[in-house]
Each structure stands twice: as structure tokens, then as C-alpha cells.
Tab-separated table of N, CA and C and ligand atoms in Angstrom:
chain	number	residue	atom	x	y	z
A	1	MET	N	39.391	11.843	-20.720
A	1	MET	CA	38.732	12.940	-20.002
A	1	MET	C	39.138	14.289	-20.590
A	2	GLN	N	38.164	15.195	-20.655
A	2	GLN	CA	38.430	16.532	-21.184
A	2	GLN	C	38.923	17.446	-20.055
A	3	ILE	N	40.137	17.920	-20.190
A	3	ILE	CA	40.690	18.826	-19.180
A	3	ILE	C	40.934	20.181	-19.844
A	4	ASP	N	40.405	21.235	-19.225
A	4	ASP	CA	40.621	22.582	-19.753
A	4	ASP	C	41.976	23.080	-19.274
A	5	LEU	N	42.897	23.221	-20.194
A	5	LEU	CA	44.231	23.669	-19.812
A	5	LEU	C	44.283	25.187	-19.684
A	6	ILE	N	45.151	25.653	-18.822
A	6	ILE	CA	45.345	27.085	-18.644
A	6	ILE	C	46.074	27.601	-19.880
A	7	SER	N	45.720	28.792	-20.330
A	7	SER	CA	46.399	29.369	-21.475
A	7	SER	C	47.809	29.778	-21.056
A	8	LEU	N	48.752	28.925	-21.391
A	8	LEU	CA	50.123	29.154	-20.949
A	8	LEU	C	50.801	30.286	-21.714
A	9	ASP	N	50.221	30.670	-22.837
A	9	ASP	CA	50.782	31.770	-23.620
A	9	ASP	C	50.696	33.085	-22.848
A	10	ASP	N	49.733	33.128	-21.917
A	10	ASP	CA	49.557	34.348	-21.122
A	10	ASP	C	50.684	34.546	-20.114
A	11	LEU	N	51.366	33.470	-19.811
A	11	LEU	CA	52.428	33.565	-18.810
A	11	LEU	C	53.735	33.965	-19.489
A	12	GLU	N	54.479	34.802	-18.814
A	12	GLU	CA	55.759	35.234	-19.357
A	12	GLU	C	56.671	34.031	-19.528
A	13	LYS	N	57.266	33.928	-20.675
A	13	LYS	CA	58.132	32.790	-20.942
A	13	LYS	C	59.401	32.818	-20.080
A	14	ASP	N	59.800	33.989	-19.667
A	14	ASP	CA	61.006	34.054	-18.829
A	14	ASP	C	60.657	34.154	-17.344
A	15	ASN	N	59.379	33.987	-17.065
A	15	ASN	CA	58.900	33.992	-15.692
A	15	ASN	C	59.533	32.826	-14.923
A	16	LYS	N	60.018	33.127	-13.727
A	16	LYS	CA	60.679	32.112	-12.891
A	16	LYS	C	59.788	30.899	-12.619
A	17	ILE	N	58.515	31.174	-12.360
A	17	ILE	CA	57.561	30.114	-12.052
A	17	ILE	C	57.347	29.214	-13.274
A	18	TYR	N	57.275	29.854	-14.435
A	18	TYR	CA	57.080	29.104	-15.683
A	18	TYR	C	58.280	28.197	-15.946
A	19	ILE	N	59.467	28.736	-15.764
A	19	ILE	CA	60.697	27.967	-15.985
A	19	ILE	C	60.788	26.798	-14.997
A	20	LYS	N	60.390	27.042	-13.752
A	20	LYS	CA	60.404	25.977	-12.759
A	20	LYS	C	59.378	24.906	-13.149
A	21	GLY	N	58.245	25.369	-13.674
A	21	GLY	CA	57.207	24.440	-14.125
A	21	GLY	C	57.727	23.521	-15.210
A	22	ILE	N	58.475	24.086	-16.166
A	22	ILE	CA	59.050	23.289	-17.253
A	22	ILE	C	59.969	22.209	-16.679
A	23	SER	N	60.761	22.584	-15.669
A	23	SER	CA	61.702	21.619	-15.092
A	23	SER	C	61.003	20.490	-14.335
A	24	LEU	N	59.724	20.705	-13.989
A	24	LEU	CA	58.987	19.690	-13.225
A	24	LEU	C	58.082	18.802	-14.092
A	25	VAL	N	58.047	19.086	-15.389
A	25	VAL	CA	57.131	18.360	-16.278
A	25	VAL	C	57.290	16.831	-16.172
A	26	GLY	N	58.521	16.381	-16.095
A	26	GLY	CA	58.769	14.943	-16.023
A	26	GLY	C	58.434	14.325	-14.674
A	27	SER	N	58.099	15.161	-13.689
A	27	SER	CA	57.831	14.674	-12.331
A	27	SER	C	56.348	14.602	-12.003
A	28	VAL	N	55.505	14.764	-13.027
A	28	VAL	CA	54.059	14.766	-12.795
A	28	VAL	C	53.480	13.351	-12.900
A	29	LYS	N	52.681	13.008	-11.906
A	29	LYS	CA	52.010	11.698	-11.932
A	29	LYS	C	50.521	11.889	-11.690
A	30	LEU	N	49.737	11.049	-12.329
A	30	LEU	CA	48.299	11.079	-12.085
A	30	LEU	C	48.066	10.304	-10.792
A	31	ASP	N	47.358	10.925	-9.854
A	31	ASP	CA	47.107	10.287	-8.565
A	31	ASP	C	45.804	9.479	-8.639
A	32	TYR	N	44.673	10.183	-8.749
A	32	TYR	CA	43.397	9.486	-8.915
A	32	TYR	C	42.367	10.393	-9.590
A	33	VAL	N	41.326	9.795	-10.104
A	33	VAL	CA	40.273	10.520	-10.804
A	33	VAL	C	38.928	10.149	-10.180
A	34	THR	N	38.079	11.143	-9.904
A	34	THR	CA	36.710	10.865	-9.459
A	34	THR	C	35.787	11.622	-10.417
A	35	GLY	N	34.493	11.566	-10.172
A	35	GLY	CA	33.550	12.276	-11.021
A	35	GLY	C	33.630	13.781	-10.850
A	36	LYS	N	34.256	14.241	-9.779
A	36	LYS	CA	34.313	15.672	-9.496
A	36	LYS	C	35.688	16.306	-9.616
A	37	HIS	N	36.716	15.510	-9.451
A	37	HIS	CA	38.045	16.095	-9.584
A	37	HIS	C	39.111	15.085	-10.009
A	38	VAL	N	40.242	15.649	-10.423
A	38	VAL	CA	41.390	14.840	-10.809
A	38	VAL	C	42.536	15.273	-9.907
A	39	SER	N	43.236	14.322	-9.340
A	39	SER	CA	44.339	14.630	-8.441
A	39	SER	C	45.666	14.234	-9.085
A	40	PHE	N	46.620	15.152	-9.021
A	40	PHE	CA	47.952	14.905	-9.583
A	40	PHE	C	48.996	15.066	-8.481
A	41	ILE	N	50.101	14.368	-8.629
A	41	ILE	CA	51.221	14.522	-7.706
A	41	ILE	C	52.400	15.067	-8.511
A	42	VAL	N	53.010	16.136	-7.982
A	42	VAL	CA	54.209	16.676	-8.621
A	42	VAL	C	55.335	16.520	-7.604
A	43	GLU	N	56.248	15.613	-7.902
A	43	GLU	CA	57.318	15.325	-6.952
A	43	GLU	C	58.653	15.856	-7.442
A	44	GLY	N	59.079	16.952	-6.824
A	44	GLY	CA	60.349	17.555	-7.189
A	44	GLY	C	61.468	16.993	-6.336
A	45	GLU	N	62.659	17.582	-6.453
A	45	GLU	CA	63.812	17.099	-5.691
A	45	GLU	C	63.632	17.313	-4.198
A	46	GLU	N	63.026	18.442	-3.854
A	46	GLU	CA	62.904	18.774	-2.436
A	46	GLU	C	61.482	18.723	-1.904
A	47	SER	N	60.527	18.692	-2.806
A	47	SER	CA	59.154	18.747	-2.328
A	47	SER	C	58.204	17.891	-3.145
A	48	LYS	N	57.062	17.626	-2.545
A	48	LYS	CA	56.026	16.834	-3.198
A	48	LYS	C	54.719	17.595	-3.020
A	49	HIS	N	54.040	17.888	-4.128
A	49	HIS	CA	52.804	18.653	-4.020
A	49	HIS	C	51.640	17.991	-4.730
A	50	ASN	N	50.476	18.326	-4.229
A	50	ASN	CA	49.237	17.769	-4.748
A	50	ASN	C	48.491	18.855	-5.528
A	51	VAL	N	48.318	18.629	-6.823
A	51	VAL	CA	47.572	19.565	-7.669
A	51	VAL	C	46.202	18.958	-7.955
A	52	MET	N	45.156	19.762	-7.756
A	52	MET	CA	43.802	19.293	-7.985
A	52	MET	C	43.154	20.053	-9.133
A	53	TYR	N	42.377	19.313	-9.915
A	53	TYR	CA	41.608	19.918	-11.005
A	53	TYR	C	40.140	19.617	-10.711
A	54	PHE	N	39.332	20.683	-10.576
A	54	PHE	CA	37.917	20.511	-10.251
A	54	PHE	C	37.053	20.649	-11.496
A	55	LEU	N	36.316	19.593	-11.794
A	55	LEU	CA	35.501	19.596	-13.005
A	55	LEU	C	34.327	20.560	-12.952
A	56	GLU	N	33.819	20.842	-11.756
A	56	GLU	CA	32.642	21.701	-11.648
A	56	GLU	C	32.955	23.190	-11.572
A	57	LYS	N	34.213	23.542	-11.385
A	57	LYS	CA	34.560	24.962	-11.314
A	57	LYS	C	34.895	25.467	-12.720
A	58	THR	N	35.093	26.784	-12.839
A	58	THR	CA	35.407	27.332	-14.154
A	58	THR	C	36.717	28.123	-14.141
A	59	GLY	N	37.282	28.288	-15.311
A	59	GLY	CA	38.490	29.090	-15.493
A	59	GLY	C	39.654	28.603	-14.644
A	60	GLU	N	40.452	29.546	-14.166
A	60	GLU	CA	41.651	29.187	-13.418
A	60	GLU	C	41.321	28.643	-12.031
A	61	LYS	N	40.079	28.851	-11.583
A	61	LYS	CA	39.661	28.323	-10.275
A	61	LYS	C	39.613	26.794	-10.296
A	62	ARG	N	39.618	26.234	-11.496
A	62	ARG	CA	39.600	24.783	-11.626
A	62	ARG	C	40.868	24.164	-11.070
A	63	TRP	N	41.954	24.936	-11.109
A	63	TRP	CA	43.248	24.418	-10.695
A	63	TRP	C	43.624	24.894	-9.300
A	64	GLN	N	44.079	23.959	-8.478
A	64	GLN	CA	44.471	24.295	-7.122
A	64	GLN	C	45.693	23.463	-6.727
A	65	CYS	N	46.543	24.058	-5.911
A	65	CYS	CA	47.734	23.331	-5.462
A	65	CYS	C	47.873	23.513	-3.955
A	66	ASP	N	48.563	22.579	-3.307
A	66	ASP	CA	48.707	22.685	-1.850
A	66	ASP	C	50.009	23.374	-1.431
A	67	CYS	N	50.746	23.936	-2.395
A	67	CYS	CA	52.022	24.562	-2.030
A	67	CYS	C	51.820	25.946	-1.418
A	68	LYS	N	52.875	26.427	-0.788
A	68	LYS	CA	52.847	27.704	-0.086
A	68	LYS	C	52.573	28.858	-1.047
A	69	TRP	N	53.207	28.825	-2.213
A	69	TRP	CA	53.052	29.879	-3.218
A	69	TRP	C	51.573	30.043	-3.600
A	70	TYR	N	50.939	28.930	-3.899
A	70	TYR	CA	49.534	28.992	-4.300
A	70	TYR	C	48.661	29.432	-3.134
A	71	THR	N	48.906	28.875	-1.960
A	71	THR	CA	48.104	29.181	-0.776
A	71	THR	C	48.188	30.665	-0.419
A	72	LEU	N	49.372	31.231	-0.507
A	72	LEU	CA	49.542	32.630	-0.128
A	72	LEU	C	49.140	33.617	-1.212
A	73	GLN	N	49.385	33.272	-2.470
A	73	GLN	CA	49.137	34.236	-3.543
A	73	GLN	C	47.932	33.940	-4.420
A	74	SER	N	47.420	32.702	-4.311
A	74	SER	CA	46.290	32.290	-5.146
A	74	SER	C	46.573	32.513	-6.629
A	75	LYS	N	47.818	32.290	-7.003
A	75	LYS	CA	48.209	32.436	-8.408
A	75	LYS	C	48.710	31.100	-8.922
A	76	THR	N	48.665	30.936	-10.214
A	76	THR	CA	49.151	29.708	-10.838
A	76	THR	C	50.602	29.464	-10.424
A	77	CYS	N	50.855	28.307	-9.859
A	77	CYS	CA	52.209	27.998	-9.384
A	77	CYS	C	52.924	27.072	-10.371
A	78	SER	N	54.190	26.826	-10.107
A	78	SER	CA	55.002	25.990	-10.997
A	78	SER	C	54.442	24.568	-11.121
A	79	HIS	N	53.804	24.072	-10.057
A	79	HIS	CA	53.257	22.702	-10.083
A	79	HIS	C	52.055	22.611	-11.024
A	80	ILE	N	51.200	23.641	-10.977
A	80	ILE	CA	50.034	23.671	-11.867
A	80	ILE	C	50.520	23.797	-13.313
A	81	ILE	N	51.529	24.618	-13.529
A	81	ILE	CA	52.100	24.775	-14.872
A	81	ILE	C	52.685	23.442	-15.349
A	82	ALA	N	53.383	22.748	-14.449
A	82	ALA	CA	53.985	21.454	-14.806
A	82	ALA	C	52.912	20.454	-15.241
A	83	VAL	N	51.799	20.402	-14.517
A	83	VAL	CA	50.712	19.472	-14.877
A	83	VAL	C	50.112	19.858	-16.232
A	84	ASN	N	49.874	21.151	-16.426
A	84	ASN	CA	49.312	21.632	-17.700
A	84	ASN	C	50.229	21.303	-18.875
A	85	LEU	N	51.529	21.507	-18.685
A	85	LEU	CA	52.489	21.224	-19.755
A	85	LEU	C	52.574	19.725	-20.033
A	86	ALA	N	52.535	18.927	-18.973
A	86	ALA	CA	52.626	17.470	-19.131
A	86	ALA	C	51.432	16.938	-19.933
A	87	ILE	N	50.253	17.501	-19.683
A	87	ILE	CA	49.060	17.065	-20.426
A	87	ILE	C	49.136	17.575	-21.866
A	88	LYS	N	49.505	18.855	-22.017
A	88	LYS	CA	49.597	19.470	-23.336
A	88	LYS	C	50.579	18.730	-24.245
A	89	LYS	N	51.689	18.327	-23.674
A	89	LYS	CA	52.717	17.632	-24.457
A	89	LYS	C	52.479	16.126	-24.511
A	90	SER	N	51.341	15.697	-23.983
A	90	SER	CA	50.991	14.266	-23.954
A	90	SER	C	52.003	13.401	-23.228
A	91	ILE	N	52.723	13.993	-22.280
A	91	ILE	CA	53.655	13.227	-21.457
A	91	ILE	C	52.820	12.446	-20.438
A	92	LEU	N	51.728	13.088	-20.047
A	92	LEU	CA	50.799	12.465	-19.102
A	92	LEU	C	49.451	12.273	-19.786
A	93	LYS	N	48.965	11.052	-19.747
A	93	LYS	CA	47.652	10.755	-20.335
A	93	LYS	C	46.605	10.793	-19.236
A	94	VAL	N	45.524	11.525	-19.497
A	94	VAL	CA	44.454	11.610	-18.496
A	94	VAL	C	43.183	10.985	-19.075
B	101	LIG	ZN1	52.068	24.509	-6.319
């Protein structure tokens, strides 16, 4: 499946969220795939979050997470970064 990854170069490398995302790369699992979206699970030490990728949306709106950070700020969170990095590094096959 073709997944449009977020341009991670745009994110500050020393950004706290980015660094947290890197630490979660190994915790990403593919949940399920349908014709309209892909569901991922990111299970950290203290929390478990559901990241969704919508095939019909465009740009960064394609990515959504159920965590508080994303819900309140509507910004790319560490879980979305973790999924993007896992796919980019071929740790996770989609
Ligand atoms: Zn999140």
C-alpha cells in the first residue's frame, strides 16, 4: 500500500515530540487496513494510542491520533511521528 509520509525534515530534530516519536518507533504495530483507512497501535510504557491514516484525505489531515496532544492542538504528535518513522525505516511493513 502507498502511504504518504509526513515530511519529517520539517520538524525540529531537537523537538521534544520528535525525540519521543523516535523512542516509540519500536512500539508501532499495524492494527488493520480497510479500503478507506489504515489503523496503527502505538503502545508505550504508560499509554496506548490509536493512529489512523485516511486514504481519502490530503496532506497532514491524513494522519490522526486519539491522544490528548493531538486532540487539543491538532498538531503532529509523537505517535504519528513514530508510525511515520517506522514505515520510513521499513521497521513496519504496510
Ligand atoms: Zn498521539
